[in-house]
mmCIF file with all atom_site columns, C-alpha atoms in Angstrom:
data_model
loop_
_atom_site.group_PDB
_atom_site.id
_atom_site.type_symbol
_atom_site.label_atom_id
_atom_site.label_alt_id
_atom_site.label_comp_id
_atom_site.label_asym_id
_atom_site.label_entity_id
_atom_site.label_seq_id
_atom_site.pdbx_PDB_ins_code
_atom_site.Cartn_x
_atom_site.Cartn_y
_atom_site.Cartn_z
_atom_site.occupancy
_atom_site.B_iso_or_equiv
_atom_site.pdbx_formal_charge
_atom_site.auth_seq_id
_atom_site.auth_comp_id
_atom_site.auth_asym_id
_atom_site.auth_atom_id
_atom_site.pdbx_PDB_model_num
ATOM 1   C CA . MET A 1 1   ? -0.234 54.058 88.397  1.00 0.00 ? 1   MET A CA 1
ATOM 2   C CA . ARG A 1 2   ? -0.955 56.920 90.797  1.00 0.00 ? 2   ARG A CA 1
ATOM 3   C CA . TYR A 1 3   ? 0.437  54.919 93.686  1.00 0.00 ? 3   TYR A CA 1
ATOM 4   C CA . ARG A 1 4   ? 3.673  54.320 91.818  1.00 0.00 ? 4   ARG A CA 1
ATOM 5   C CA . THR A 1 5   ? 4.022  58.012 91.094  1.00 0.00 ? 5   THR A CA 1
ATOM 6   C CA . LEU A 1 6   ? 3.276  58.899 94.709  1.00 0.00 ? 6   LEU A CA 1
ATOM 7   C CA . ILE A 1 7   ? 5.764  56.322 95.977  1.00 0.00 ? 7   ILE A CA 1
ATOM 8   C CA . LEU A 1 8   ? 8.465  57.572 93.586  1.00 0.00 ? 8   LEU A CA 1
ATOM 9   C CA . ILE A 1 9   ? 7.896  61.186 94.634  1.00 0.00 ? 9   ILE A CA 1
ATOM 10  C CA . LEU A 1 10  ? 8.035  60.171 98.290  1.00 0.00 ? 10  LEU A CA 1
ATOM 11  C CA . VAL A 1 11  ? 11.262 58.183 97.772  1.00 0.00 ? 11  VAL A CA 1
ATOM 12  C CA . PHE A 1 12  ? 12.903 61.105 95.943  1.00 0.00 ? 12  PHE A CA 1
ATOM 13  C CA . ALA A 1 13  ? 11.813 63.551 98.647  1.00 0.00 ? 13  ALA A CA 1
ATOM 14  C CA . VAL A 1 14  ? 13.254 61.352 101.401 1.00 0.00 ? 14  VAL A CA 1
ATOM 15  C CA . ALA A 1 15  ? 16.510 60.858 99.461  1.00 0.00 ? 15  ALA A CA 1
ATOM 16  C CA . ALA A 1 16  ? 16.851 64.592 98.837  1.00 0.00 ? 16  ALA A CA 1
ATOM 17  C CA . ALA A 1 17  ? 16.275 65.332 102.528 1.00 0.00 ? 17  ALA A CA 1
ATOM 18  C CA . ALA A 1 18  ? 18.876 62.744 103.518 1.00 0.00 ? 18  ALA A CA 1
ATOM 19  C CA . VAL A 1 19  ? 21.459 64.174 101.133 1.00 0.00 ? 19  VAL A CA 1
ATOM 20  C CA . ARG A 1 20  ? 20.773 67.717 102.355 1.00 0.00 ? 20  ARG A CA 1
ATOM 21  C CA . ALA A 1 21  ? 21.026 66.590 105.983 1.00 0.00 ? 21  ALA A CA 1
ATOM 22  C CA . GLN A 1 22  ? 24.440 65.037 105.301 1.00 0.00 ? 22  GLN A CA 1
ATOM 23  C CA . SER A 1 23  ? 25.947 68.047 103.550 1.00 0.00 ? 23  SER A CA 1
ATOM 24  C CA . LEU A 1 24  ? 28.732 70.009 105.258 1.00 0.00 ? 24  LEU A CA 1
ATOM 25  C CA . ASP A 1 25  ? 26.754 73.253 105.193 1.00 0.00 ? 25  ASP A CA 1
ATOM 26  C CA . ALA A 1 26  ? 23.767 71.624 106.869 1.00 0.00 ? 26  ALA A CA 1
ATOM 27  C CA . PHE A 1 27  ? 26.075 70.160 109.508 1.00 0.00 ? 27  PHE A CA 1
ATOM 28  C CA . LYS A 1 28  ? 27.611 73.587 110.184 1.00 0.00 ? 28  LYS A CA 1
ATOM 29  C CA . GLN A 1 29  ? 24.165 75.159 110.493 1.00 0.00 ? 29  GLN A CA 1
ATOM 30  C CA . ARG A 1 30  ? 23.065 72.488 112.962 1.00 0.00 ? 30  ARG A CA 1
ATOM 31  C CA . LEU A 1 31  ? 26.208 73.041 115.042 1.00 0.00 ? 31  LEU A CA 1
ATOM 32  C CA . ALA A 1 32  ? 25.696 76.809 115.079 1.00 0.00 ? 32  ALA A CA 1
ATOM 33  C CA . GLN A 1 33  ? 22.158 76.519 116.533 1.00 0.00 ? 33  GLN A CA 1
ATOM 34  C CA . PRO A 1 34  ? 22.057 76.943 120.321 1.00 0.00 ? 34  PRO A CA 1
ATOM 35  C CA . THR A 1 35  ? 20.670 74.056 122.312 1.00 0.00 ? 35  THR A CA 1
ATOM 36  C CA . ALA A 1 36  ? 18.077 74.382 125.050 1.00 0.00 ? 36  ALA A CA 1
ATOM 37  C CA . GLY A 1 37  ? 19.773 74.530 128.429 1.00 0.00 ? 37  GLY A CA 1
ATOM 38  C CA . SER A 1 38  ? 18.553 73.910 131.937 1.00 0.00 ? 38  SER A CA 1
ATOM 39  C CA . ALA A 1 39  ? 17.411 76.653 134.283 1.00 0.00 ? 39  ALA A CA 1
ATOM 40  C CA . LEU A 1 40  ? 20.827 76.763 135.981 1.00 0.00 ? 40  LEU A CA 1
ATOM 41  C CA . PHE A 1 41  ? 22.947 77.250 132.884 1.00 0.00 ? 41  PHE A CA 1
ATOM 42  C CA . GLU A 1 42  ? 22.847 79.301 129.740 1.00 0.00 ? 42  GLU A CA 1
ATOM 43  C CA . PRO A 1 43  ? 22.222 77.472 126.467 1.00 0.00 ? 43  PRO A CA 1
ATOM 44  C CA . ALA A 1 44  ? 25.329 76.005 124.837 1.00 0.00 ? 44  ALA A CA 1
ATOM 45  C CA . ARG A 1 45  ? 26.592 77.663 121.685 1.00 0.00 ? 45  ARG A CA 1
ATOM 46  C CA . VAL A 1 46  ? 29.050 76.277 119.158 1.00 0.00 ? 46  VAL A CA 1
ATOM 47  C CA . VAL A 1 47  ? 30.693 78.454 116.526 1.00 0.00 ? 47  VAL A CA 1
ATOM 48  C CA . VAL A 1 48  ? 32.410 76.723 113.623 1.00 0.00 ? 48  VAL A CA 1
ATOM 49  C CA . VAL A 1 49  ? 35.185 78.728 111.988 1.00 0.00 ? 49  VAL A CA 1
ATOM 50  C CA . GLU A 1 50  ? 37.354 77.507 109.141 1.00 0.00 ? 50  GLU A CA 1
ATOM 51  C CA . HIS A 1 51  ? 40.717 79.109 108.587 1.00 0.00 ? 51  HIS A CA 1
ATOM 52  C CA . GLY A 1 52  ? 41.873 78.763 104.988 1.00 0.00 ? 52  GLY A CA 1
ATOM 53  C CA . ASP A 1 53  ? 45.469 79.497 105.997 1.00 0.00 ? 53  ASP A CA 1
ATOM 54  C CA . ALA A 1 54  ? 45.519 76.455 108.293 1.00 0.00 ? 54  ALA A CA 1
ATOM 55  C CA . VAL A 1 55  ? 44.596 74.099 105.459 1.00 0.00 ? 55  VAL A CA 1
ATOM 56  C CA . ARG A 1 56  ? 47.311 75.581 103.257 1.00 0.00 ? 56  ARG A CA 1
ATOM 57  C CA . ALA A 1 57  ? 49.889 75.447 106.073 1.00 0.00 ? 57  ALA A CA 1
ATOM 58  C CA . VAL A 1 58  ? 49.219 71.753 106.727 1.00 0.00 ? 58  VAL A CA 1
ATOM 59  C CA . ALA A 1 59  ? 49.482 70.941 103.005 1.00 0.00 ? 59  ALA A CA 1
ATOM 60  C CA . ASP A 1 60  ? 52.759 72.903 102.722 1.00 0.00 ? 60  ASP A CA 1
ATOM 61  C CA . ALA A 1 61  ? 54.209 71.139 105.757 1.00 0.00 ? 61  ALA A CA 1
ATOM 62  C CA . ALA A 1 62  ? 53.313 67.741 104.310 1.00 0.00 ? 62  ALA A CA 1
ATOM 63  C CA . ARG A 1 63  ? 54.977 68.622 100.994 1.00 0.00 ? 63  ARG A CA 1
ATOM 64  C CA . ASN A 1 64  ? 58.106 69.914 102.744 1.00 0.00 ? 64  ASN A CA 1
ATOM 65  C CA . ALA A 1 65  ? 58.381 66.778 104.879 1.00 0.00 ? 65  ALA A CA 1
ATOM 66  C CA . GLN A 1 66  ? 58.321 64.648 101.728 1.00 0.00 ? 66  GLN A CA 1
ATOM 67  C CA . ARG A 1 67  ? 61.097 66.714 100.163 1.00 0.00 ? 67  ARG A CA 1
ATOM 68  C CA . LEU A 1 68  ? 63.556 66.285 103.030 1.00 0.00 ? 68  LEU A CA 1
ATOM 69  C CA . SER A 1 69  ? 65.776 63.371 102.147 1.00 0.00 ? 69  SER A CA 1
ATOM 70  C CA . TYR A 1 70  ? 69.371 62.278 102.428 1.00 0.00 ? 70  TYR A CA 1
ATOM 71  C CA . LYS A 1 71  ? 71.717 60.151 100.381 1.00 0.00 ? 71  LYS A CA 1
ATOM 72  C CA . GLY A 1 72  ? 72.261 56.965 102.314 1.00 0.00 ? 72  GLY A CA 1
ATOM 73  C CA . HIS A 1 73  ? 72.543 53.212 102.013 1.00 0.00 ? 73  HIS A CA 1
ATOM 74  C CA . ARG A 1 74  ? 70.490 50.107 102.506 1.00 0.00 ? 74  ARG A CA 1
ATOM 75  C CA . VAL A 1 75  ? 71.488 46.468 102.417 1.00 0.00 ? 75  VAL A CA 1
ATOM 76  C CA . CYS A 1 76  ? 69.784 44.566 99.613  1.00 0.00 ? 76  CYS A CA 1
ATOM 77  C CA . ILE A 1 77  ? 69.001 41.025 100.777 1.00 0.00 ? 77  ILE A CA 1
ATOM 78  C CA . PHE A 1 78  ? 66.967 39.900 97.748  1.00 0.00 ? 78  PHE A CA 1
ATOM 79  C CA . PHE A 1 79  ? 66.985 40.894 94.080  1.00 0.00 ? 79  PHE A CA 1
ATOM 80  C CA . ASP A 1 80  ? 65.356 38.767 91.358  1.00 0.00 ? 80  ASP A CA 1
ATOM 81  C CA . ASN A 1 81  ? 63.157 38.888 88.279  1.00 0.00 ? 81  ASN A CA 1
ATOM 82  C CA . GLY A 1 82  ? 62.362 35.204 87.815  1.00 0.00 ? 82  GLY A CA 1
ATOM 83  C CA . PRO A 1 83  ? 58.898 33.656 87.651  1.00 0.00 ? 83  PRO A CA 1
ATOM 84  C CA . ASP A 1 84  ? 58.897 33.069 91.417  1.00 0.00 ? 84  ASP A CA 1
ATOM 85  C CA . ALA A 1 85  ? 60.506 36.416 92.337  1.00 0.00 ? 85  ALA A CA 1
ATOM 86  C CA . ARG A 1 86  ? 57.486 37.796 94.183  1.00 0.00 ? 86  ARG A CA 1
ATOM 87  C CA . ASN A 1 87  ? 57.208 34.759 96.437  1.00 0.00 ? 87  ASN A CA 1
ATOM 88  C CA . GLY A 1 88  ? 60.963 34.838 97.040  1.00 0.00 ? 88  GLY A CA 1
ATOM 89  C CA . ALA A 1 89  ? 60.797 38.523 97.983  1.00 0.00 ? 89  ALA A CA 1
ATOM 90  C CA . LEU A 1 90  ? 57.942 37.912 100.421 1.00 0.00 ? 90  LEU A CA 1
ATOM 91  C CA . ALA A 1 91  ? 59.812 34.964 101.965 1.00 0.00 ? 91  ALA A CA 1
ATOM 92  C CA . ALA A 1 92  ? 63.012 37.026 102.349 1.00 0.00 ? 92  ALA A CA 1
ATOM 93  C CA . LYS A 1 93  ? 61.043 39.895 103.922 1.00 0.00 ? 93  LYS A CA 1
ATOM 94  C CA . GLU A 1 94  ? 59.300 37.588 106.419 1.00 0.00 ? 94  GLU A CA 1
ATOM 95  C CA . LEU A 1 95  ? 62.547 35.780 107.324 1.00 0.00 ? 95  LEU A CA 1
ATOM 96  C CA . PHE A 1 96  ? 64.318 39.092 107.919 1.00 0.00 ? 96  PHE A CA 1
ATOM 97  C CA . GLU A 1 97  ? 61.479 40.459 110.068 1.00 0.00 ? 97  GLU A CA 1
ATOM 98  C CA . GLU A 1 98  ? 61.549 37.310 112.214 1.00 0.00 ? 98  GLU A CA 1
ATOM 99  C CA . THR A 1 99  ? 65.343 37.206 112.489 1.00 0.00 ? 99  THR A CA 1
ATOM 100 C CA . PHE A 1 100 ? 66.060 40.936 112.907 1.00 0.00 ? 100 PHE A CA 1
ATOM 101 C CA . PRO A 1 101 ? 63.064 42.622 114.549 1.00 0.00 ? 101 PRO A CA 1
ATOM 102 C CA . GLY A 1 102 ? 63.287 46.388 114.827 1.00 0.00 ? 102 GLY A CA 1
ATOM 103 C CA . ILE A 1 103 ? 65.103 46.973 111.522 1.00 0.00 ? 103 ILE A CA 1
ATOM 104 C CA . ARG A 1 104 ? 62.976 48.423 108.711 1.00 0.00 ? 104 ARG A CA 1
ATOM 105 C CA . VAL A 1 105 ? 62.390 46.272 105.625 1.00 0.00 ? 105 VAL A CA 1
ATOM 106 C CA . TYR A 1 106 ? 61.452 47.660 102.193 1.00 0.00 ? 106 TYR A CA 1
ATOM 107 C CA . MET A 1 107 ? 60.041 45.432 99.457  1.00 0.00 ? 107 MET A CA 1
ATOM 108 C CA . VAL A 1 108 ? 59.965 47.153 96.067  1.00 0.00 ? 108 VAL A CA 1
ATOM 109 C CA . TYR A 1 109 ? 58.817 46.080 92.620  1.00 0.00 ? 109 TYR A CA 1
ATOM 110 C CA . GLU A 1 110 ? 60.379 47.989 89.729  1.00 0.00 ? 110 GLU A CA 1
ATOM 111 C CA . SER A 1 111 ? 59.405 46.145 86.595  1.00 0.00 ? 111 SER A CA 1
ATOM 112 C CA . PRO A 1 112 ? 60.644 43.449 86.140  1.00 0.00 ? 112 PRO A CA 1
ATOM 113 C CA . TRP A 1 113 ? 62.673 43.269 89.381  1.00 0.00 ? 113 TRP A CA 1
ATOM 114 C CA . PHE A 1 114 ? 61.605 42.489 92.936  1.00 0.00 ? 114 PHE A CA 1
ATOM 115 C CA . SER A 1 115 ? 63.992 43.673 95.604  1.00 0.00 ? 115 SER A CA 1
ATOM 116 C CA . VAL A 1 116 ? 64.054 43.618 99.385  1.00 0.00 ? 116 VAL A CA 1
ATOM 117 C CA . SER A 1 117 ? 66.299 46.144 101.133 1.00 0.00 ? 117 SER A CA 1
ATOM 118 C CA . VAL A 1 118 ? 66.821 46.671 104.839 1.00 0.00 ? 118 VAL A CA 1
ATOM 119 C CA . GLY A 1 119 ? 67.980 49.437 107.133 1.00 0.00 ? 119 GLY A CA 1
ATOM 120 C CA . ASN A 1 120 ? 68.294 53.201 106.901 1.00 0.00 ? 120 ASN A CA 1
ATOM 121 C CA . CYS A 1 121 ? 72.033 53.827 106.991 1.00 0.00 ? 121 CYS A CA 1
ATOM 122 C CA . LEU A 1 122 ? 73.298 57.383 106.587 1.00 0.00 ? 122 LEU A CA 1
ATOM 123 C CA . THR A 1 123 ? 76.954 56.332 106.360 1.00 0.00 ? 123 THR A CA 1
ATOM 124 C CA . THR A 1 124 ? 78.744 53.603 104.476 1.00 0.00 ? 124 THR A CA 1
ATOM 125 C CA . GLU A 1 125 ? 80.171 52.322 107.758 1.00 0.00 ? 125 GLU A CA 1
ATOM 126 C CA . GLU A 1 126 ? 76.680 51.779 109.176 1.00 0.00 ? 126 GLU A CA 1
ATOM 127 C CA . ALA A 1 127 ? 75.706 49.866 106.047 1.00 0.00 ? 127 ALA A CA 1
ATOM 128 C CA . ILE A 1 128 ? 78.829 47.677 106.200 1.00 0.00 ? 128 ILE A CA 1
ATOM 129 C CA . ILE A 1 129 ? 78.107 46.811 109.840 1.00 0.00 ? 129 ILE A CA 1
ATOM 130 C CA . LEU A 1 130 ? 74.491 45.932 108.985 1.00 0.00 ? 130 LEU A CA 1
ATOM 131 C CA . LYS A 1 131 ? 75.634 43.816 106.028 1.00 0.00 ? 131 LYS A CA 1
ATOM 132 C CA . GLY A 1 132 ? 77.965 41.944 108.363 1.00 0.00 ? 132 GLY A CA 1
ATOM 133 C CA . LYS A 1 133 ? 75.064 41.177 110.715 1.00 0.00 ? 133 LYS A CA 1
ATOM 134 C CA . VAL A 1 134 ? 72.761 39.865 107.982 1.00 0.00 ? 134 VAL A CA 1
ATOM 135 C CA . SER A 1 135 ? 75.348 38.017 105.860 1.00 0.00 ? 135 SER A CA 1
ATOM 136 C CA . ALA A 1 136 ? 75.021 34.783 107.828 1.00 0.00 ? 136 ALA A CA 1
ATOM 137 C CA . THR A 1 137 ? 71.300 34.612 107.019 1.00 0.00 ? 137 THR A CA 1
ATOM 138 C CA . PHE A 1 138 ? 71.502 36.318 103.591 1.00 0.00 ? 138 PHE A CA 1
ATOM 139 C CA . PRO A 1 139 ? 74.905 35.465 102.084 1.00 0.00 ? 139 PRO A CA 1
ATOM 140 C CA . LYS A 1 140 ? 74.193 37.298 98.780  1.00 0.00 ? 140 LYS A CA 1
ATOM 141 C CA . ALA A 1 141 ? 73.450 40.616 100.525 1.00 0.00 ? 141 ALA A CA 1
ATOM 142 C CA . PHE A 1 142 ? 75.052 43.740 99.055  1.00 0.00 ? 142 PHE A CA 1
ATOM 143 C CA . LEU A 1 143 ? 75.101 47.480 99.721  1.00 0.00 ? 143 LEU A CA 1
ATOM 144 C CA . LYS A 1 144 ? 72.794 49.710 97.744  1.00 0.00 ? 144 LYS A CA 1
ATOM 145 C CA . ASN A 1 145 ? 72.790 53.524 97.488  1.00 0.00 ? 145 ASN A CA 1
ATOM 146 C CA . GLU A 1 146 ? 69.377 54.959 98.365  1.00 0.00 ? 146 GLU A CA 1
ATOM 147 C CA . VAL A 1 147 ? 67.684 58.278 98.900  1.00 0.00 ? 147 VAL A CA 1
ATOM 148 C CA . ILE A 1 148 ? 66.294 58.051 102.428 1.00 0.00 ? 148 ILE A CA 1
ATOM 149 C CA . SER A 1 149 ? 63.486 60.356 103.491 1.00 0.00 ? 149 SER A CA 1
ATOM 150 C CA . VAL A 1 150 ? 63.275 61.934 106.925 1.00 0.00 ? 150 VAL A CA 1
ATOM 151 C CA . ALA A 1 151 ? 59.983 60.091 107.454 1.00 0.00 ? 151 ALA A CA 1
ATOM 152 C CA . ASP A 1 152 ? 61.843 56.772 107.072 1.00 0.00 ? 152 ASP A CA 1
ATOM 153 C CA . LEU A 1 153 ? 64.405 57.867 109.649 1.00 0.00 ? 153 LEU A CA 1
ATOM 154 C CA . LEU A 1 154 ? 61.746 58.895 112.173 1.00 0.00 ? 154 LEU A CA 1
ATOM 155 C CA . ASP A 1 155 ? 59.845 55.592 112.090 1.00 0.00 ? 155 ASP A CA 1
#
């Protein structure tokens, strides 16, 4: 019984030391400690400084990038809600990617519909030209109004 208690105490002590060693504060303290240098050089010193404004600025920039969007068009090459709609959407997406590399493909499920749209067209003319290109492979293709984010345009 004593051995069990000793083993349990030892296990808990090791676990607590491991958790403490992995904490962010412990990591910062280890980084801030100078290391022993050679006779030719001074010991190395690392100072860790966190700027709260930088974290906020990055979060604000990410939110602003998500908000930038434009009214545009995509060409819908597949739209179905049947029992095999998911497989049909995947097949249409793969066929388009093989046939028209370099043009973005978006597969979306909005209950109960699966749809596959292609392109990021800012003007109707662009969308009509794209529809003309894909109509031979996807004869049921049609234009679809979309809100296109700047991130989609940059990819």
